[in-house]
XYZ file of C-alpha atoms in Angstrom:
532
model
C 114.005 131.460 199.277
C 113.546 135.006 200.512
C 116.430 137.388 199.906
C 115.422 139.760 202.692
C 118.723 139.799 204.573
C 119.959 141.420 207.752
C 122.408 144.293 207.410
C 125.432 144.399 209.736
C 128.014 147.134 210.045
C 130.723 144.503 209.543
C 130.808 140.838 208.601
C 134.028 139.068 209.529
C 134.765 136.072 207.312
C 137.059 133.837 209.342
C 137.092 133.406 213.090
C 140.702 132.851 214.137
C 142.829 135.224 216.186
C 142.746 137.921 213.498
C 138.999 137.732 212.955
C 138.037 137.632 216.622
C 140.477 140.397 217.509
C 139.008 142.611 214.802
C 135.498 141.716 215.949
C 136.429 142.567 219.539
C 137.604 146.048 218.575
C 134.464 146.621 216.496
C 132.134 145.254 219.164
C 133.683 147.563 221.736
C 133.110 150.382 219.232
C 129.386 149.498 219.403
C 129.242 148.189 215.861
C 126.921 145.390 214.781
C 129.255 142.522 213.868
C 128.761 138.981 212.577
C 131.665 136.525 212.527
C 131.280 133.585 210.137
C 133.819 130.912 211.070
C 134.389 127.750 209.032
C 135.576 125.952 212.168
C 138.793 124.692 210.553
C 141.665 126.829 211.885
C 145.110 126.362 210.376
C 146.682 125.669 213.782
C 144.211 122.911 214.713
C 146.940 120.178 214.523
C 149.153 122.075 216.987
C 148.894 121.260 220.679
C 149.697 124.717 222.009
C 150.002 128.378 221.025
C 153.338 130.027 221.756
C 154.814 133.543 221.871
C 151.402 134.968 222.814
C 152.156 137.047 225.899
C 149.713 136.165 228.677
C 148.484 133.070 226.812
C 151.741 131.151 226.373
C 151.091 127.427 225.964
C 147.313 127.747 225.567
C 145.762 125.024 223.354
C 144.426 126.591 220.111
C 140.863 125.389 220.696
C 140.871 126.857 224.193
C 142.150 130.214 222.935
C 139.420 130.210 220.278
C 136.739 129.503 222.891
C 138.043 132.297 225.109
C 137.994 134.712 222.174
C 134.443 133.796 221.214
C 133.233 134.317 224.760
C 134.941 137.700 224.950
C 133.460 139.053 221.703
C 129.995 137.767 222.631
C 130.180 139.971 225.707
C 130.167 142.986 223.383
C 127.223 141.844 221.271
C 129.215 140.208 218.461
C 127.438 137.253 216.838
C 129.516 134.191 215.899
C 128.167 131.458 213.629
C 129.754 128.403 212.046
C 129.643 128.243 208.284
C 131.589 128.374 205.042
C 131.236 131.566 203.014
C 131.098 130.718 199.323
C 130.843 134.132 197.737
C 130.688 137.834 198.532
C 129.049 140.282 196.154
C 129.111 144.050 196.058
C 125.631 145.569 196.263
C 124.578 148.196 193.699
C 125.468 151.836 194.276
C 128.120 150.938 196.880
C 125.402 149.957 199.351
C 127.642 147.323 200.949
C 128.102 143.603 200.408
C 125.993 140.472 200.244
C 127.699 137.491 201.887
C 126.407 134.030 200.978
C 127.089 130.841 202.931
C 127.185 127.296 201.647
C 123.642 126.593 202.843
C 122.315 129.490 200.759
C 121.668 131.865 203.656
C 122.849 135.409 203.140
C 123.514 138.556 205.126
C 124.542 142.037 204.066
C 127.268 144.217 205.488
C 128.560 147.738 205.101
C 132.159 146.523 205.392
C 134.008 143.192 205.220
C 136.971 141.912 207.221
C 138.363 138.709 205.691
C 140.653 136.605 207.882
C 140.460 133.247 206.122
C 144.153 132.524 206.631
C 146.191 130.205 204.445
C 146.580 126.543 203.602
C 149.853 124.708 204.223
C 150.735 122.657 201.144
C 153.107 119.876 202.179
C 155.407 118.045 199.766
C 154.220 114.520 198.819
C 156.493 112.610 201.166
C 154.799 109.563 202.769
C 154.107 110.077 206.476
C 154.627 113.831 206.423
C 150.997 114.915 206.600
C 150.151 112.421 209.362
C 152.804 113.890 211.692
C 152.198 117.538 210.697
C 151.911 119.694 213.798
C 153.433 116.979 215.975
C 157.023 116.136 215.021
C 156.830 117.598 211.493
C 157.367 121.332 211.887
C 158.291 124.450 209.948
C 158.596 127.401 212.378
C 161.344 127.361 215.034
C 159.726 130.220 216.923
C 156.482 128.242 217.154
C 157.952 124.835 218.070
C 161.724 125.120 218.507
C 161.622 125.099 222.310
C 159.510 121.935 222.326
C 162.136 119.980 220.335
C 165.254 121.599 221.826
C 168.295 119.306 222.018
C 166.476 116.740 219.832
C 167.745 115.084 216.683
C 166.295 117.416 214.032
C 166.195 116.803 210.298
C 165.666 119.590 207.740
C 164.350 118.404 204.357
C 165.563 120.709 201.570
C 162.934 121.857 199.089
C 164.234 125.276 198.080
C 167.282 127.544 198.260
C 166.064 128.534 201.750
C 166.985 125.104 203.182
C 170.496 126.077 204.309
C 169.086 129.104 206.112
C 166.499 126.854 207.765
C 169.159 124.428 208.974
C 171.317 127.227 210.392
C 168.274 128.717 212.107
C 167.204 125.459 213.745
C 170.767 124.951 214.958
C 169.917 127.557 217.613
C 167.697 124.989 219.346
C 169.794 121.859 218.942
C 173.372 120.871 218.166
C 172.104 117.722 216.371
C 170.775 119.031 213.053
C 170.968 117.168 209.735
C 170.188 118.687 206.335
C 168.644 116.235 203.843
C 169.308 117.647 200.373
C 166.307 115.759 198.930
C 165.118 117.925 195.983
C 166.780 121.151 197.081
C 169.684 122.759 195.229
C 173.279 121.834 195.997
C 174.687 124.231 198.637
C 177.423 126.588 197.512
C 180.978 126.253 198.814
C 180.325 129.099 201.236
C 177.166 127.423 202.474
C 178.960 124.100 202.953
C 181.538 125.920 205.041
C 178.801 127.523 207.156
C 177.098 124.173 207.720
C 180.372 122.536 208.699
C 181.258 125.358 211.052
C 177.979 124.853 212.878
C 178.287 121.075 212.969
C 175.325 120.422 210.669
C 175.524 117.124 208.773
C 174.501 116.974 205.093
C 172.873 113.862 203.595
C 172.564 113.350 199.831
C 169.676 111.564 198.118
C 165.903 111.917 198.113
C 163.752 111.301 201.145
C 161.359 108.393 200.539
C 159.313 108.685 203.750
C 159.231 108.881 207.511
C 159.642 106.101 210.015
C 157.188 106.017 212.904
C 157.066 103.740 215.931
C 154.812 103.857 218.964
C 153.045 106.910 217.502
C 156.336 108.787 217.440
C 158.656 109.818 214.636
C 161.816 107.727 214.753
C 163.661 108.477 211.528
C 163.887 109.646 207.934
C 163.997 106.936 205.262
C 166.024 107.636 202.106
C 165.236 106.319 198.636
C 168.018 103.733 198.930
C 166.495 102.311 202.109
C 168.845 103.896 204.616
C 167.134 105.296 207.741
C 168.631 108.254 209.588
C 167.350 108.478 213.128
C 165.533 111.729 213.778
C 162.917 112.733 216.365
C 161.724 115.906 214.548
C 161.601 116.929 210.908
C 161.432 120.429 209.430
C 159.873 121.163 206.025
C 158.981 124.358 204.229
C 155.339 124.035 203.078
C 153.807 126.173 200.397
C 151.753 128.954 202.000
C 148.665 129.474 199.836
C 146.191 132.200 200.768
C 142.605 131.015 201.242
C 141.343 133.692 198.903
C 138.153 132.287 197.374
C 135.856 134.873 198.976
C 138.229 137.679 198.064
C 138.550 136.473 194.486
C 134.761 136.734 194.151
C 135.285 140.456 194.816
C 138.004 140.773 192.169
C 141.040 140.429 194.457
C 143.726 138.001 193.294
C 146.582 136.623 195.428
C 150.102 137.568 194.451
C 153.235 135.408 194.921
C 155.615 135.983 197.816
C 159.275 135.382 196.978
C 162.140 134.817 199.388
C 165.677 134.246 198.180
C 164.420 134.072 194.597
C 162.005 131.276 195.490
C 158.215 131.520 195.671
C 157.135 130.449 199.141
C 153.433 131.218 198.870
C 150.722 133.677 197.910
C 148.963 136.488 199.737
C 146.430 139.312 199.297
C 148.012 142.742 199.054
C 146.825 145.377 201.530
C 147.942 148.635 203.099
C 149.283 148.749 206.693
C 145.719 148.802 208.118
C 144.650 145.796 206.026
C 142.653 147.775 203.450
C 142.689 146.044 200.070
C 142.281 147.441 196.577
C 138.560 146.610 196.857
C 136.763 149.496 198.532
C 135.269 148.493 201.873
C 137.221 145.223 202.164
C 139.939 144.653 204.765
C 142.136 141.614 205.376
C 144.139 140.520 208.416
C 146.177 137.528 209.522
C 147.832 134.921 207.334
C 145.697 135.637 204.265
C 147.835 138.762 203.866
C 150.746 138.243 206.304
C 152.092 134.755 205.627
C 154.619 134.881 208.441
C 152.303 136.170 211.146
C 152.102 134.032 214.269
C 148.928 134.041 216.380
C 149.850 137.160 218.331
C 150.770 138.979 215.111
C 147.508 137.958 213.479
C 145.583 139.208 216.517
C 147.409 142.544 216.354
C 146.629 142.844 212.638
C 142.964 142.117 213.352
C 142.875 144.860 215.994
C 144.455 147.333 213.588
C 141.983 146.442 210.818
C 139.011 146.639 213.184
C 140.009 150.126 214.315
C 140.503 151.228 210.705
C 137.091 149.883 209.690
C 135.381 151.699 212.542
C 137.147 154.918 211.568
C 135.967 154.480 207.982
C 132.392 153.893 209.140
C 132.541 156.970 211.392
C 133.507 159.047 208.351
C 130.591 157.609 206.377
C 128.139 158.024 209.268
C 129.170 161.658 209.651
C 128.732 162.314 205.941
C 125.255 160.792 206.051
C 124.347 162.830 209.124
C 125.387 166.064 207.413
C 123.377 165.145 204.307
C 120.344 164.230 206.411
C 120.584 167.486 208.334
C 120.578 169.482 205.118
C 117.999 167.344 203.326
C 114.269 168.089 203.426
C 112.170 165.900 205.714
C 109.774 163.291 204.352
C 106.902 165.619 205.211
C 108.511 168.459 203.235
C 109.170 166.162 200.257
C 105.548 165.016 200.155
C 104.227 168.564 200.621
C 106.348 169.680 197.665
C 105.048 166.822 195.557
C 101.401 167.622 196.327
C 102.005 171.261 195.483
C 103.094 170.225 191.980
C 99.436 170.094 190.865
C 95.907 170.517 192.162
C 95.425 166.723 192.166
C 98.060 164.021 191.798
C 95.768 160.979 192.290
C 92.641 159.998 190.360
C 90.150 160.895 193.087
C 88.664 157.393 192.906
C 89.019 154.841 195.749
C 91.535 152.047 195.278
C 89.988 149.135 193.406
C 91.221 146.470 195.808
C 89.845 148.384 198.803
C 86.408 148.555 197.174
C 86.460 144.872 196.261
C 87.673 143.584 199.620
C 85.727 145.912 201.936
C 82.312 146.378 200.310
C 80.924 143.257 202.059
C 82.271 144.181 205.507
C 80.007 145.565 208.223
C 80.916 149.271 208.666
C 82.642 150.183 211.896
C 85.801 152.094 212.765
C 88.395 152.314 209.979
C 92.000 153.518 209.918
C 93.384 154.708 206.577
C 97.203 154.855 206.657
C 98.731 157.243 204.127
C 95.390 158.608 202.986
C 96.770 161.121 200.475
C 93.999 163.265 198.992
C 91.364 161.205 200.803
C 89.584 159.184 198.100
C 89.575 155.951 200.158
C 88.546 157.689 203.376
C 85.676 159.534 201.666
C 84.439 156.286 200.044
C 84.522 154.484 203.403
C 82.688 157.349 205.129
C 79.977 157.305 202.459
C 79.428 153.603 203.210
C 78.919 154.275 206.902
C 82.418 153.851 208.338
C 83.806 156.252 210.912
C 87.293 156.902 209.557
C 90.576 158.044 211.034
C 92.721 159.057 208.066
C 96.414 159.875 208.413
C 99.116 161.279 206.171
C 102.567 162.813 206.456
C 101.616 165.741 204.200
C 99.566 168.569 205.650
C 98.964 169.787 202.096
C 97.329 166.439 201.264
C 95.265 166.458 204.474
C 93.894 169.940 203.776
C 92.969 168.870 200.262
C 91.373 165.647 201.560
C 89.291 167.561 204.129
C 87.931 169.758 201.342
C 86.933 166.660 199.344
C 85.168 165.195 202.392
C 83.271 168.446 202.911
C 82.217 168.453 199.245
C 81.018 164.843 199.625
C 79.027 165.677 202.760
C 80.957 163.308 205.056
C 83.230 165.761 206.846
C 81.756 164.752 210.212
C 82.643 161.077 209.654
C 86.375 161.513 209.009
C 89.070 162.523 211.512
C 92.067 163.788 209.548
C 95.313 163.352 211.499
C 98.898 164.312 210.669
C 101.338 161.478 211.441
C 104.854 160.616 210.435
C 104.037 156.952 210.973
C 107.631 156.082 211.726
C 107.466 158.379 214.768
C 103.788 158.483 215.814
C 100.699 156.355 215.280
C 96.949 156.887 215.782
C 95.534 155.587 219.039
C 92.713 153.076 219.432
C 91.473 149.826 217.859
C 89.840 149.576 214.456
C 87.590 147.122 212.624
C 89.493 147.862 209.436
C 93.093 149.015 209.035
C 93.944 149.835 205.432
C 97.487 150.396 204.117
C 97.150 151.131 200.409
C 100.479 151.477 198.595
C 102.316 152.532 201.747
C 105.540 153.329 199.910
C 107.629 156.444 200.293
C 110.218 158.566 198.549
C 112.002 158.851 201.898
C 113.262 156.472 204.560
C 109.966 154.876 205.591
C 110.200 152.090 208.217
C 107.383 150.210 206.484
C 107.834 146.923 208.344
C 107.662 148.611 211.762
C 104.586 150.598 210.709
C 102.787 147.444 209.556
C 103.568 145.790 212.907
C 101.790 148.687 214.622
C 98.973 148.475 212.103
C 98.382 144.831 213.042
C 98.304 145.712 216.731
C 95.638 148.334 215.983
C 93.197 145.766 214.539
C 90.302 144.962 216.897
C 89.193 141.341 217.464
C 87.200 140.337 214.408
C 88.755 143.187 212.421
C 90.632 143.116 209.125
C 94.093 144.298 208.106
C 94.309 145.036 204.362
C 97.761 145.718 202.869
C 98.091 146.526 199.168
C 101.422 147.283 197.545
C 103.220 147.449 194.256
C 105.048 144.382 192.945
C 107.060 146.585 190.595
C 107.304 150.104 189.219
C 107.331 151.233 185.582
C 110.407 152.914 184.151
C 108.689 156.305 184.086
C 108.002 156.299 187.847
C 111.196 157.990 189.015
C 109.879 158.559 192.536
C 110.010 154.859 193.449
C 112.047 153.037 190.780
C 114.793 151.806 193.154
C 112.507 150.776 196.035
C 112.627 147.198 197.329
C 109.187 145.578 197.160
C 108.382 142.487 199.276
C 105.932 139.827 198.147
C 102.673 139.267 200.098
C 104.157 136.143 201.694
C 107.217 138.116 202.784
C 104.973 140.814 204.261
C 102.999 138.145 206.126
C 106.177 136.573 207.495
C 107.543 139.948 208.605
C 104.348 140.708 210.557
C 105.111 137.751 212.865
C 101.433 137.315 213.674
C 100.763 135.009 216.662
C 99.818 131.546 215.457
C 96.105 130.792 215.839
C 95.180 134.427 216.438
C 94.941 135.444 212.779
C 93.285 134.080 209.632
C 94.742 134.721 206.180
C 91.887 135.665 203.845
C 93.941 136.635 200.788
C 97.597 136.669 199.730
C 98.156 137.135 196.004
C 99.431 139.227 193.124
C 97.172 140.734 190.467
C 97.476 142.855 187.352
C 95.759 146.130 186.548
C 95.849 148.643 183.734
C 97.289 152.121 184.258
C 97.989 154.821 181.717
C 101.534 156.135 181.409
C 102.210 159.911 181.385
C 101.451 160.007 177.648
C 98.063 158.371 178.134
C 99.075 154.941 176.843
C 97.675 151.966 178.807
C 100.261 149.838 180.604
C 99.973 146.742 182.772
C 100.985 147.030 186.416
C 101.369 144.227 188.959
C 100.293 144.766 192.559
C 99.931 142.455 195.537
C 97.402 142.114 198.348
C 97.495 140.695 201.850
C 94.212 140.496 203.781
C 94.151 138.992 207.275
C 91.513 138.903 210.023
C 92.132 138.871 213.754
C 90.042 136.089 215.232
C 87.653 136.873 218.069
C 88.565 135.226 221.361
C 86.629 132.063 222.150
C 83.995 132.435 224.881
C 83.683 129.274 226.936
C 80.223 127.990 227.859
C 79.982 128.365 231.614
C 76.515 126.731 231.999
């Protein structure tokens, strides 16, 4: 599988309120954003979202659909998938994000909004009614069960506080001590003052009738009629992606009891991992939907600000850095000749049987290929980004007696390109010390091939340790080059796509083996129909 991945400004892992809100802020900031959503939101069992001003009572799925439509309007991409791992790229070049199907993208920054998992106690019937009559947050669901018979199942020292809190919504609240600690005398007095009944013994399960909760069954068989039950689940951060980046969840304690785990972050959501932000329940366990959305907005704004700082730094460096043309001129000035003066072996092998016509030599350097082609009868347009190299190449052509057959042209191929169609377009080792848009140049090279003509692309498959000019350059395979050209099906014929070895001496004169690759394709001539 090819590892040539698309780079986004930001990849958002998790597509709930926090993720989409962050993506919205970033999309409006004209950032390239990809949201990868597993499609399993924590609030899926709930029927409605509450306390979200302007969206009160909206079903969660509907709110999600609205959010996706809004971010799409600002160019944000949303895909469904489970992210399995995120890896930091070398030299702080960003992150590689891998999905379960093996596909990968890269990003300059990450916003992780994977939320948390509710871990319910193992009481029969509890999970089946979760999000319906089994609840935990009075601010989320208290109004919907107001004046109902509510049971609070004690699991921690927080149970008394829970019972007193839920008493605000109903005067019929019962505390089941279950596995919780015995209330203190003061707590018993508080419960009595508020009219909250206390039931000893463990809860064995829930009673359900007609698809409705009807009661709480104790271990001894007694059933206490209740129409809603409150439990305190364990809140565990969904932190797998973050752990792959070295971030570990920490426990959250309330009243001396651990209620869950979360990822630590600063007020903007920035974690201890450079370039990684979090928002929503993965870091704020108590956030409701509106709070998660606000956290996502804050993180999105912070990420854009961070990227602006980086973009500005890069712009200053680029302004003060020499251009590609200046870099290549300086390199050619290092010596009277930096190449061998002989034509490239693959060019000679693959072109010697072709009928001479018009040829385009991209990145001609000191002109050895162009001179060889001219000697064989080709009319050559030869281009390079270095005027020093072009002057030197013109001298070599004059010495060889073919000056009238070669048109030497200065081009920064990322900005300008020779006009016309050619029977041969040759790109020999079109690599650069600078920021060369090689793929875009090769697209233009293909368009410059005349019907019946040949495009010949030769590149390195790897660089030796002593070649410091190119050592960190990414080198595609011939098949990857072919795929990137996106040649129209049926219009082109692949003549050669392979790798080969050659011998080259190192700077000390010792022979070494190099591996190069070649792609040779021909544009087919259009069919002429017989009109007789």
